[in-house]
């Protein structure tokens, strides 16, 4: 039975991170209304589980619940939007490396200018087009500022996988932004 | 052979990303920093990642919480705008959180140490750091990584400035203890020398000019600005340390 302690704990542990929760849900689901549904559902899950919050990193705890809720929610409503694990392994096997295209090694200045000129709409489209495991890793690191260990906790993969997904996500983003030029 | 070279290249690439993210221990950070400086392909990757992170930070608007969502969440779990009488357990949680959340707002109010009280622990911190396996706790050349790292560890993250134009490269930061308070220390590198600059909250003398001394064979320069005492310690020569202090004061 929930009591006042649960409510106060929820107010202290979950409420401060509602903005982060909504931002992650928004990037994962792609629409505002879906994100609102996910945040409400995740909040209820967090409330029911609040006694299992063992102290420590409240933001990572909240974002873990939001992410799992979003995945369940997307699997139910839009199964095609999810990359299944077999496909992902193939995607991750693709080389995260330098020099696999002719101009990838060229002098940095012109291409960093292209990146710097990209506007918000182009960046948002590029992020939205990333496969979801890459997208969530990039969003957690570069938009929400989590460190690798926190991302490993939230996305439930080893740190090595976080590193390769992040590198690949950034490289794809750069390719997309340059390709649109 | 080709696949070994391939996986080395993959590994170097991942390390460049980890370097920019401040995720490497100091030994690896310095090694990767040198690789970036000498390998044009890694330098290009580093420049792309930096440019991308800057674009994401500066161009993307913050996601706004939709109006009413917070109220709907509160209603769903049955809490009002103001919570009911808190228990000790919830109080403890909220205090711990408040300390983290508001950590960037104000300096912790402590007894202001006098100048002499201050120098000894700062130099000791520098010495201890030089002897420790890691002279810094967060290793990154990116001020946008180093500054947030301090949030939650100490009351206020220090001013972090880019002095690479003047030849002083940011390598990271750590928390030192002066009096009974944790204070932020930034570590810069010039040639083979490390410079520790510690920022100590100090309202006593708001704008003391730059003064140079030596403590236990180390050059020390201190100055006050904006109500904060800065102490820079290094084994680099006094002229370079004075130049560092001027560059740090003048940087925006």
Tab-separated table of C-alpha atoms in Angstrom:
chain	number	residue	atom	x	y	z
A	1	UNK	CA	0.000	0.000	0.000
A	2	UNK	CA	1.488	3.345	-0.944
A	3	UNK	CA	1.773	5.720	1.974
A	4	UNK	CA	2.852	9.299	2.463
A	5	UNK	CA	6.502	8.277	2.638
A	6	UNK	CA	6.270	6.828	-0.855
A	7	UNK	CA	4.736	10.024	-2.125
A	8	UNK	CA	7.370	12.218	-0.532
A	9	UNK	CA	10.133	9.957	-1.789
A	10	UNK	CA	8.644	10.053	-5.271
A	11	UNK	CA	8.503	13.851	-5.118
A	12	UNK	CA	12.181	13.966	-4.145
A	13	UNK	CA	13.547	11.213	-6.393
A	14	UNK	CA	11.454	11.356	-9.565
A	15	UNK	CA	9.911	14.816	-9.901
A	16	UNK	CA	13.230	16.696	-10.305
A	17	UNK	CA	13.977	14.587	-13.393
A	18	UNK	CA	10.631	14.871	-15.141
A	19	UNK	CA	12.186	17.176	-17.742
A	20	UNK	CA	14.987	14.684	-18.463
A	21	UNK	CA	12.420	11.888	-18.552
A	22	UNK	CA	10.277	13.713	-21.083
A	23	UNK	CA	13.270	14.665	-23.262
A	24	UNK	CA	14.462	11.032	-23.429
A	25	UNK	CA	10.952	9.775	-24.172
A	26	UNK	CA	10.556	12.441	-26.853
A	27	UNK	CA	13.780	11.416	-28.623
A	28	UNK	CA	12.981	7.714	-28.296
A	29	UNK	CA	9.365	7.817	-29.481
A	30	UNK	CA	9.683	10.754	-31.861
A	31	UNK	CA	6.418	12.498	-30.997
A	32	UNK	CA	5.219	14.706	-28.174
A	33	UNK	CA	1.988	12.858	-27.462
A	34	UNK	CA	3.741	9.478	-27.360
A	35	UNK	CA	6.387	10.956	-25.071
A	36	UNK	CA	3.721	12.272	-22.690
A	37	UNK	CA	2.086	8.845	-22.527
A	38	UNK	CA	5.436	7.189	-21.870
A	39	UNK	CA	6.330	9.658	-19.104
A	40	UNK	CA	2.980	9.140	-17.369
A	41	UNK	CA	3.292	5.362	-17.612
A	42	UNK	CA	6.934	5.467	-16.449
A	43	UNK	CA	5.982	7.712	-13.518
A	44	UNK	CA	3.431	5.151	-12.355
A	45	UNK	CA	6.006	2.368	-12.681
A	46	UNK	CA	8.540	4.449	-10.740
A	47	UNK	CA	5.976	5.151	-8.033
A	48	UNK	CA	5.160	1.463	-7.647
A	49	UNK	CA	8.890	0.675	-7.483
A	50	UNK	CA	9.915	3.651	-5.336
A	51	UNK	CA	10.825	1.461	-2.348
A	52	UNK	CA	13.352	-0.332	-4.527
A	53	UNK	CA	15.207	2.946	-5.132
A	54	UNK	CA	18.326	2.242	-3.112
A	55	UNK	CA	19.814	5.723	-3.065
A	56	UNK	CA	22.551	6.776	-5.415
A	57	UNK	CA	22.021	8.182	-8.859
A	58	UNK	CA	18.346	9.161	-8.984
A	59	UNK	CA	18.496	10.508	-12.536
A	60	UNK	CA	19.947	7.281	-13.939
A	61	UNK	CA	17.339	5.301	-11.981
A	62	UNK	CA	14.493	7.394	-13.401
A	63	UNK	CA	15.859	7.327	-16.959
A	64	UNK	CA	16.254	3.533	-16.808
A	65	UNK	CA	12.538	3.211	-16.057
A	66	UNK	CA	11.631	5.727	-18.760
A	67	UNK	CA	13.722	3.895	-21.344
A	68	UNK	CA	12.240	0.483	-20.488
A	69	UNK	CA	8.750	1.933	-20.575
A	70	UNK	CA	9.412	3.522	-23.958
A	71	UNK	CA	10.724	0.244	-25.379
A	72	UNK	CA	7.705	-1.707	-24.142
A	73	UNK	CA	5.391	0.999	-25.385
A	74	UNK	CA	7.009	1.093	-28.843
A	75	UNK	CA	7.033	-2.697	-29.152
A	76	UNK	CA	3.286	-2.673	-28.514
A	77	UNK	CA	2.289	0.233	-30.711
A	78	UNK	CA	4.927	0.348	-33.442
A	79	UNK	CA	6.890	-2.891	-33.703
A	80	UNK	CA	8.579	-1.805	-36.939
A	81	UNK	CA	10.263	1.129	-35.266
A	82	UNK	CA	12.450	-1.203	-33.221
A	83	UNK	CA	15.668	-2.649	-34.504
A	84	UNK	CA	15.729	-6.280	-33.474
A	85	UNK	CA	18.871	-7.572	-31.853
A	86	UNK	CA	20.097	-9.642	-34.811
A	87	UNK	CA	19.988	-6.655	-37.137
A	88	UNK	CA	21.730	-4.533	-34.583
A	89	UNK	CA	24.640	-6.914	-34.227
A	90	UNK	CA	25.161	-6.618	-37.961
A	91	UNK	CA	24.986	-2.855	-37.775
A	92	UNK	CA	27.479	-2.784	-34.942
A	93	UNK	CA	29.831	-5.070	-36.815
A	94	UNK	CA	30.102	-2.394	-39.434
A	95	UNK	CA	33.443	-0.806	-38.925
A	96	UNK	CA	33.777	2.024	-36.514
A	97	UNK	CA	36.903	3.227	-38.125
A	98	UNK	CA	38.735	5.937	-39.942
A	99	UNK	CA	39.594	6.100	-43.586
A	100	UNK	CA	36.847	3.913	-45.030
A	101	UNK	CA	35.775	6.598	-47.483
A	102	UNK	CA	38.052	8.715	-49.606
A	103	UNK	CA	37.303	12.064	-48.070
A	104	UNK	CA	36.858	10.895	-44.477
A	105	UNK	CA	40.534	11.604	-43.835
A	106	UNK	CA	40.673	14.975	-45.462
A	107	UNK	CA	41.581	18.202	-43.722
A	108	UNK	CA	39.167	18.887	-40.908
A	109	UNK	CA	38.398	22.552	-41.433
A	110	UNK	CA	35.857	22.543	-44.292
A	111	UNK	CA	33.858	19.697	-42.798
A	112	UNK	CA	33.805	21.099	-39.275
A	113	UNK	CA	32.433	24.264	-40.862
A	114	UNK	CA	29.654	22.243	-42.463
A	115	UNK	CA	28.863	20.707	-39.079
A	116	UNK	CA	28.939	24.099	-37.398
A	117	UNK	CA	26.522	25.513	-39.994
A	118	UNK	CA	23.931	22.765	-39.493
A	119	UNK	CA	20.737	24.231	-38.052
A	120	UNK	CA	18.503	22.758	-35.359
A	121	UNK	CA	16.038	21.197	-37.834
A	122	UNK	CA	18.783	19.392	-39.722
A	123	UNK	CA	20.364	18.101	-36.523
A	124	UNK	CA	17.005	16.913	-35.203
A	125	UNK	CA	16.227	15.070	-38.433
A	126	UNK	CA	19.665	13.477	-38.419
A	127	UNK	CA	19.274	12.307	-34.815
A	128	UNK	CA	15.779	10.985	-35.522
A	129	UNK	CA	17.105	8.900	-38.421
A	130	UNK	CA	19.633	7.039	-36.246
A	131	UNK	CA	18.794	3.413	-35.346
A	132	UNK	CA	17.290	3.511	-31.859
A	133	UNK	CA	20.214	1.958	-29.896
A	134	UNK	CA	22.571	4.542	-31.407
A	135	UNK	CA	20.059	7.334	-30.904
A	136	UNK	CA	19.429	6.660	-27.220
A	137	UNK	CA	23.181	6.413	-26.533
A	138	UNK	CA	23.860	9.713	-28.301
A	139	UNK	CA	20.941	11.469	-26.608
A	140	UNK	CA	21.964	10.275	-23.145
A	141	UNK	CA	25.568	11.391	-23.678
A	142	UNK	CA	25.523	14.473	-25.884
A	143	UNK	CA	22.132	15.972	-25.017
A	144	UNK	CA	21.602	14.817	-21.435
A	145	UNK	CA	25.231	14.677	-20.292
A	146	UNK	CA	25.295	11.223	-18.670
A	147	UNK	CA	28.697	9.589	-18.314
A	148	UNK	CA	29.529	6.204	-19.835
A	149	UNK	CA	28.846	4.278	-16.645
A	150	UNK	CA	25.416	5.849	-16.259
A	151	UNK	CA	24.575	5.143	-19.905
A	152	UNK	CA	25.714	1.549	-19.421
A	153	UNK	CA	23.300	1.313	-16.472
A	154	UNK	CA	20.360	2.944	-18.247
A	155	UNK	CA	20.705	1.005	-21.516
A	156	UNK	CA	21.815	-2.236	-19.828
A	157	UNK	CA	24.861	-2.905	-22.018
A	158	UNK	CA	28.593	-3.059	-21.191
A	159	UNK	CA	30.633	0.158	-21.351
A	160	UNK	CA	32.482	-1.149	-24.421
A	161	UNK	CA	29.172	-1.319	-26.260
A	162	UNK	CA	28.294	2.191	-25.090
A	163	UNK	CA	31.607	3.393	-26.545
A	164	UNK	CA	31.167	1.737	-29.940
A	165	UNK	CA	27.517	2.827	-30.248
A	166	UNK	CA	28.388	6.396	-29.328
A	167	UNK	CA	31.275	6.587	-31.816
A	168	UNK	CA	29.118	5.077	-34.551
A	169	UNK	CA	26.171	7.363	-33.729
A	170	UNK	CA	28.349	10.465	-33.944
A	171	UNK	CA	29.971	9.328	-37.186
A	172	UNK	CA	26.572	8.638	-38.768
A	173	UNK	CA	25.322	12.011	-37.614
A	174	UNK	CA	28.331	13.738	-39.165
A	175	UNK	CA	27.828	11.780	-42.403
A	176	UNK	CA	24.152	12.703	-42.538
A	177	UNK	CA	24.788	16.380	-41.846
A	178	UNK	CA	27.538	16.509	-44.475
A	179	UNK	CA	25.432	14.540	-46.953
A	180	UNK	CA	22.642	17.088	-46.739
A	181	UNK	CA	24.958	19.938	-47.553
B	1	UNK	CA	47.785	-8.433	-40.131
B	2	UNK	CA	45.282	-6.229	-41.860
B	3	UNK	CA	42.631	-7.084	-39.296
B	4	UNK	CA	44.999	-6.308	-36.430
B	5	UNK	CA	45.718	-2.893	-37.920
B	6	UNK	CA	41.981	-2.535	-38.429
B	7	UNK	CA	41.135	-3.245	-34.819
B	8	UNK	CA	43.888	-0.898	-33.638
B	9	UNK	CA	42.355	1.833	-35.725
B	10	UNK	CA	38.898	1.057	-34.264
B	11	UNK	CA	40.323	1.197	-30.773
B	12	UNK	CA	42.097	4.501	-31.388
B	13	UNK	CA	38.864	5.968	-32.711
B	14	UNK	CA	36.891	4.893	-29.645
B	15	UNK	CA	39.618	6.320	-27.416
B	16	UNK	CA	39.400	9.689	-29.188
B	17	UNK	CA	35.677	9.812	-28.374
B	18	UNK	CA	36.325	8.727	-24.778
B	19	UNK	CA	39.071	11.367	-24.517
B	20	UNK	CA	36.706	14.120	-25.614
B	21	UNK	CA	34.101	12.822	-23.160
B	22	UNK	CA	36.583	12.995	-20.269
B	23	UNK	CA	36.232	9.246	-19.680
B	24	UNK	CA	39.912	8.279	-19.773
B	25	UNK	CA	42.190	7.956	-16.804
B	26	UNK	CA	44.928	10.608	-16.862
B	27	UNK	CA	47.676	8.307	-18.154
B	28	UNK	CA	45.612	7.244	-21.163
B	29	UNK	CA	44.300	10.774	-21.608
B	30	UNK	CA	47.792	12.165	-22.022
B	31	UNK	CA	48.751	9.319	-24.392
B	32	UNK	CA	45.647	9.803	-26.532
B	33	UNK	CA	46.112	13.580	-26.494
B	34	UNK	CA	49.571	13.052	-27.946
B	35	UNK	CA	48.254	10.598	-30.569
B	36	UNK	CA	45.690	13.177	-31.652
B	37	UNK	CA	48.427	15.774	-31.924
B	38	UNK	CA	50.546	13.604	-34.204
B	39	UNK	CA	48.018	11.591	-36.257
B	40	UNK	CA	46.079	13.704	-38.796
B	41	UNK	CA	43.293	11.103	-39.116
B	42	UNK	CA	42.700	11.109	-35.354
B	43	UNK	CA	42.954	14.902	-35.284
B	44	UNK	CA	40.262	15.085	-37.983
B	45	UNK	CA	38.029	12.689	-36.041
B	46	UNK	CA	38.572	14.750	-32.892
B	47	UNK	CA	37.706	17.981	-34.736
B	48	UNK	CA	34.518	16.426	-36.159
B	49	UNK	CA	33.354	15.172	-32.769
B	50	UNK	CA	34.112	18.505	-31.094
B	51	UNK	CA	32.265	20.379	-33.851
B	52	UNK	CA	29.290	18.024	-33.597
B	53	UNK	CA	29.080	18.320	-29.823
B	54	UNK	CA	29.311	22.098	-30.055
B	55	UNK	CA	26.556	22.200	-32.677
B	56	UNK	CA	24.286	19.953	-30.615
B	57	UNK	CA	24.906	22.034	-27.497
B	58	UNK	CA	24.405	25.404	-29.138
B	59	UNK	CA	21.778	24.760	-31.793
B	60	UNK	CA	19.303	22.311	-30.325
B	61	UNK	CA	16.691	23.962	-28.137
B	62	UNK	CA	16.134	22.413	-24.704
B	63	UNK	CA	13.123	20.116	-24.669
B	64	UNK	CA	10.317	21.928	-22.862
B	65	UNK	CA	8.120	19.988	-20.500
B	66	UNK	CA	4.579	20.194	-21.987
B	67	UNK	CA	2.218	22.293	-19.874
B	68	UNK	CA	0.102	20.175	-17.581
B	69	UNK	CA	2.269	17.054	-17.720
B	70	UNK	CA	3.756	17.659	-14.291
B	71	UNK	CA	0.292	18.187	-12.822
B	72	UNK	CA	-0.986	14.999	-14.503
B	73	UNK	CA	1.923	12.988	-13.090
B	74	UNK	CA	1.289	14.426	-9.616
B	75	UNK	CA	-2.387	13.579	-9.891
B	76	UNK	CA	-1.634	10.061	-11.138
B	77	UNK	CA	0.420	9.194	-8.077
B	78	UNK	CA	-1.731	11.198	-5.688
B	79	UNK	CA	0.621	13.962	-4.642
B	80	UNK	CA	-0.404	17.586	-4.555
B	81	UNK	CA	1.644	20.628	-5.463
B	82	UNK	CA	3.123	20.618	-1.972
B	83	UNK	CA	3.898	17.286	-0.425
B	84	UNK	CA	2.560	16.178	2.911
B	85	UNK	CA	4.596	16.214	6.133
B	86	UNK	CA	7.864	14.543	5.177
B	87	UNK	CA	9.264	11.611	7.094
B	88	UNK	CA	12.926	11.419	8.005
B	89	UNK	CA	13.549	8.949	5.182
B	90	UNK	CA	12.122	11.190	2.505
B	91	UNK	CA	13.733	14.212	4.108
B	92	UNK	CA	17.128	12.541	3.915
B	93	UNK	CA	16.568	11.704	0.262
B	94	UNK	CA	15.451	15.212	-0.595
B	95	UNK	CA	18.307	16.839	1.277
B	96	UNK	CA	20.837	14.626	-0.476
B	97	UNK	CA	19.208	15.501	-3.781
B	98	UNK	CA	18.984	19.188	-2.999
B	99	UNK	CA	22.696	19.227	-2.310
B	100	UNK	CA	23.365	17.737	-5.703
B	101	UNK	CA	20.814	19.813	-7.548
B	102	UNK	CA	21.680	23.169	-6.039
B	103	UNK	CA	25.394	22.537	-5.911
B	104	UNK	CA	26.157	25.085	-8.571
B	105	UNK	CA	24.224	27.874	-6.868
B	106	UNK	CA	26.361	29.080	-4.001
B	107	UNK	CA	29.701	28.629	-2.355
B	108	UNK	CA	29.514	26.690	0.850
B	109	UNK	CA	29.764	29.178	3.689
B	110	UNK	CA	32.909	28.326	5.583
B	111	UNK	CA	35.421	30.197	7.643
B	112	UNK	CA	37.539	32.133	5.229
B	113	UNK	CA	41.068	30.790	5.498
B	114	UNK	CA	43.840	33.319	5.721
B	115	UNK	CA	46.463	33.424	3.063
B	116	UNK	CA	48.986	31.331	5.004
B	117	UNK	CA	46.414	28.747	6.062
B	118	UNK	CA	45.625	28.417	2.426
B	119	UNK	CA	48.954	28.057	0.663
B	120	UNK	CA	50.229	25.057	2.575
B	121	UNK	CA	47.283	22.733	1.790
B	122	UNK	CA	47.187	23.896	-1.811
B	123	UNK	CA	50.867	23.102	-2.336
B	124	UNK	CA	50.381	19.820	-0.453
B	125	UNK	CA	47.521	18.995	-2.822
B	126	UNK	CA	49.743	19.640	-5.831
B	127	UNK	CA	52.556	17.496	-4.361
B	128	UNK	CA	50.245	14.654	-3.425
B	129	UNK	CA	48.742	14.763	-6.914
B	130	UNK	CA	52.175	14.549	-8.533
B	131	UNK	CA	53.001	11.485	-6.454
B	132	UNK	CA	49.636	9.788	-6.947
B	133	UNK	CA	49.098	7.504	-9.933
B	134	UNK	CA	46.539	10.045	-11.142
B	135	UNK	CA	47.286	13.778	-10.791
B	136	UNK	CA	43.694	14.509	-11.787
B	137	UNK	CA	40.322	12.923	-11.111
B	138	UNK	CA	38.683	13.991	-14.335
B	139	UNK	CA	40.879	13.965	-17.416
B	140	UNK	CA	39.746	16.058	-20.320
B	141	UNK	CA	40.967	18.931	-22.411
B	142	UNK	CA	37.382	20.139	-22.843
B	143	UNK	CA	36.233	22.769	-20.350
B	144	UNK	CA	32.636	21.746	-21.043
B	145	UNK	CA	33.461	18.328	-19.608
B	146	UNK	CA	35.657	19.428	-16.715
B	147	UNK	CA	33.316	22.090	-15.352
B	148	UNK	CA	30.178	19.907	-15.037
B	149	UNK	CA	32.250	17.173	-13.397
B	150	UNK	CA	32.620	19.417	-10.345
B	151	UNK	CA	28.870	19.815	-9.974
B	152	UNK	CA	27.682	17.566	-7.180
B	153	UNK	CA	31.164	17.153	-5.768
B	154	UNK	CA	31.680	20.661	-4.477
B	155	UNK	CA	29.375	23.643	-3.950
B	156	UNK	CA	30.425	25.496	-7.061
B	157	UNK	CA	32.132	24.479	-10.244
B	158	UNK	CA	35.112	26.720	-10.962
B	159	UNK	CA	35.639	29.014	-13.886
B	160	UNK	CA	37.257	26.872	-16.595
B	161	UNK	CA	39.075	28.736	-19.339
B	162	UNK	CA	40.751	27.658	-22.552
B	163	UNK	CA	44.367	28.834	-22.489
B	164	UNK	CA	45.660	26.679	-25.324
B	165	UNK	CA	46.419	29.798	-27.402
B	166	UNK	CA	48.841	30.870	-24.674
B	167	UNK	CA	50.452	27.408	-24.598
B	168	UNK	CA	48.704	26.079	-21.482
B	169	UNK	CA	46.697	22.978	-22.210
B	170	UNK	CA	43.841	21.950	-19.916
B	171	UNK	CA	44.341	18.330	-18.835
B	172	UNK	CA	41.685	17.957	-16.154
B	173	UNK	CA	40.623	18.717	-12.612
B	174	UNK	CA	40.372	17.370	-9.105
B	175	UNK	CA	38.948	18.300	-5.731
B	176	UNK	CA	41.442	19.381	-3.045
B	177	UNK	CA	40.707	20.039	0.617
B	178	UNK	CA	41.501	23.438	2.132
B	179	UNK	CA	40.435	23.950	5.742
B	180	UNK	CA	37.470	21.642	5.920
B	181	UNK	CA	36.029	22.397	2.511
B	182	UNK	CA	36.469	20.716	-0.838
B	183	UNK	CA	37.733	23.191	-3.420
B	184	UNK	CA	38.106	22.809	-7.175
B	185	UNK	CA	41.553	22.513	-8.737
B	186	UNK	CA	42.165	22.678	-12.465
B	187	UNK	CA	45.294	21.162	-13.952
B	188	UNK	CA	46.982	22.647	-16.994
B	189	UNK	CA	50.081	21.473	-18.784
B	190	UNK	CA	52.922	23.410	-20.355
B	191	UNK	CA	55.681	21.353	-21.943
B	192	UNK	CA	56.402	18.624	-19.343
B	193	UNK	CA	55.159	20.666	-16.380
B	194	UNK	CA	51.803	20.514	-14.660
B	195	UNK	CA	50.224	23.612	-13.161
B	196	UNK	CA	47.539	23.225	-10.489
B	197	UNK	CA	45.232	26.207	-10.062
B	198	UNK	CA	42.924	26.045	-7.056
B	199	UNK	CA	39.886	28.300	-6.645
B	200	UNK	CA	39.012	29.082	-3.022
B	201	UNK	CA	35.931	31.021	-1.980
B	202	UNK	CA	37.234	34.060	-0.141
B	203	UNK	CA	35.281	37.222	0.447
B	204	UNK	CA	37.961	38.910	2.538
B	205	UNK	CA	39.909	40.763	-0.108
B	206	UNK	CA	37.952	40.882	-3.322
B	207	UNK	CA	40.715	41.982	-5.648
B	208	UNK	CA	44.191	41.202	-4.385
B	209	UNK	CA	46.820	41.666	-7.051
B	210	UNK	CA	48.987	38.897	-8.329
B	211	UNK	CA	51.668	37.945	-5.777
B	212	UNK	CA	54.408	35.375	-6.276
B	213	UNK	CA	56.115	33.254	-3.629
B	214	UNK	CA	57.824	29.912	-3.339
B	215	UNK	CA	56.690	27.164	-0.985
B	216	UNK	CA	58.801	24.048	-0.468
B	217	UNK	CA	60.623	24.725	-3.722
B	218	UNK	CA	57.484	25.173	-5.795
B	219	UNK	CA	56.548	28.438	-7.402
B	220	UNK	CA	53.246	29.821	-6.219
B	221	UNK	CA	51.224	32.698	-7.617
B	222	UNK	CA	48.035	33.895	-6.004
B	223	UNK	CA	45.469	36.499	-6.879
B	224	UNK	CA	41.862	37.292	-6.097
B	225	UNK	CA	39.111	37.988	-8.581
B	226	UNK	CA	35.377	38.119	-8.232
B	227	UNK	CA	35.511	37.183	-4.556
B	228	UNK	CA	37.509	34.043	-5.270
B	229	UNK	CA	41.140	33.418	-4.314
B	230	UNK	CA	43.152	31.659	-6.972
B	231	UNK	CA	46.388	29.860	-6.136
B	232	UNK	CA	48.544	28.455	-8.930
B	233	UNK	CA	51.314	25.993	-8.025
B	234	UNK	CA	53.923	24.482	-10.312
B	235	UNK	CA	57.508	23.441	-10.749
B	236	UNK	CA	57.615	25.484	-13.942
B	237	UNK	CA	59.754	28.635	-13.766
B	238	UNK	CA	58.364	31.761	-12.119
B	239	UNK	CA	58.111	33.699	-15.382
B	240	UNK	CA	55.959	31.045	-17.059
B	241	UNK	CA	53.795	30.715	-13.975
B	242	UNK	CA	53.264	34.483	-13.893
B	243	UNK	CA	52.372	34.357	-17.578
B	244	UNK	CA	49.884	31.557	-16.828
B	245	UNK	CA	48.287	33.597	-14.039
B	246	UNK	CA	47.905	36.629	-16.312
B	247	UNK	CA	46.435	34.513	-19.100
B	248	UNK	CA	43.990	32.881	-16.661
B	249	UNK	CA	42.897	36.263	-15.226
B	250	UNK	CA	42.464	37.864	-18.617
B	251	UNK	CA	40.666	34.954	-20.270
B	252	UNK	CA	36.962	35.210	-20.764
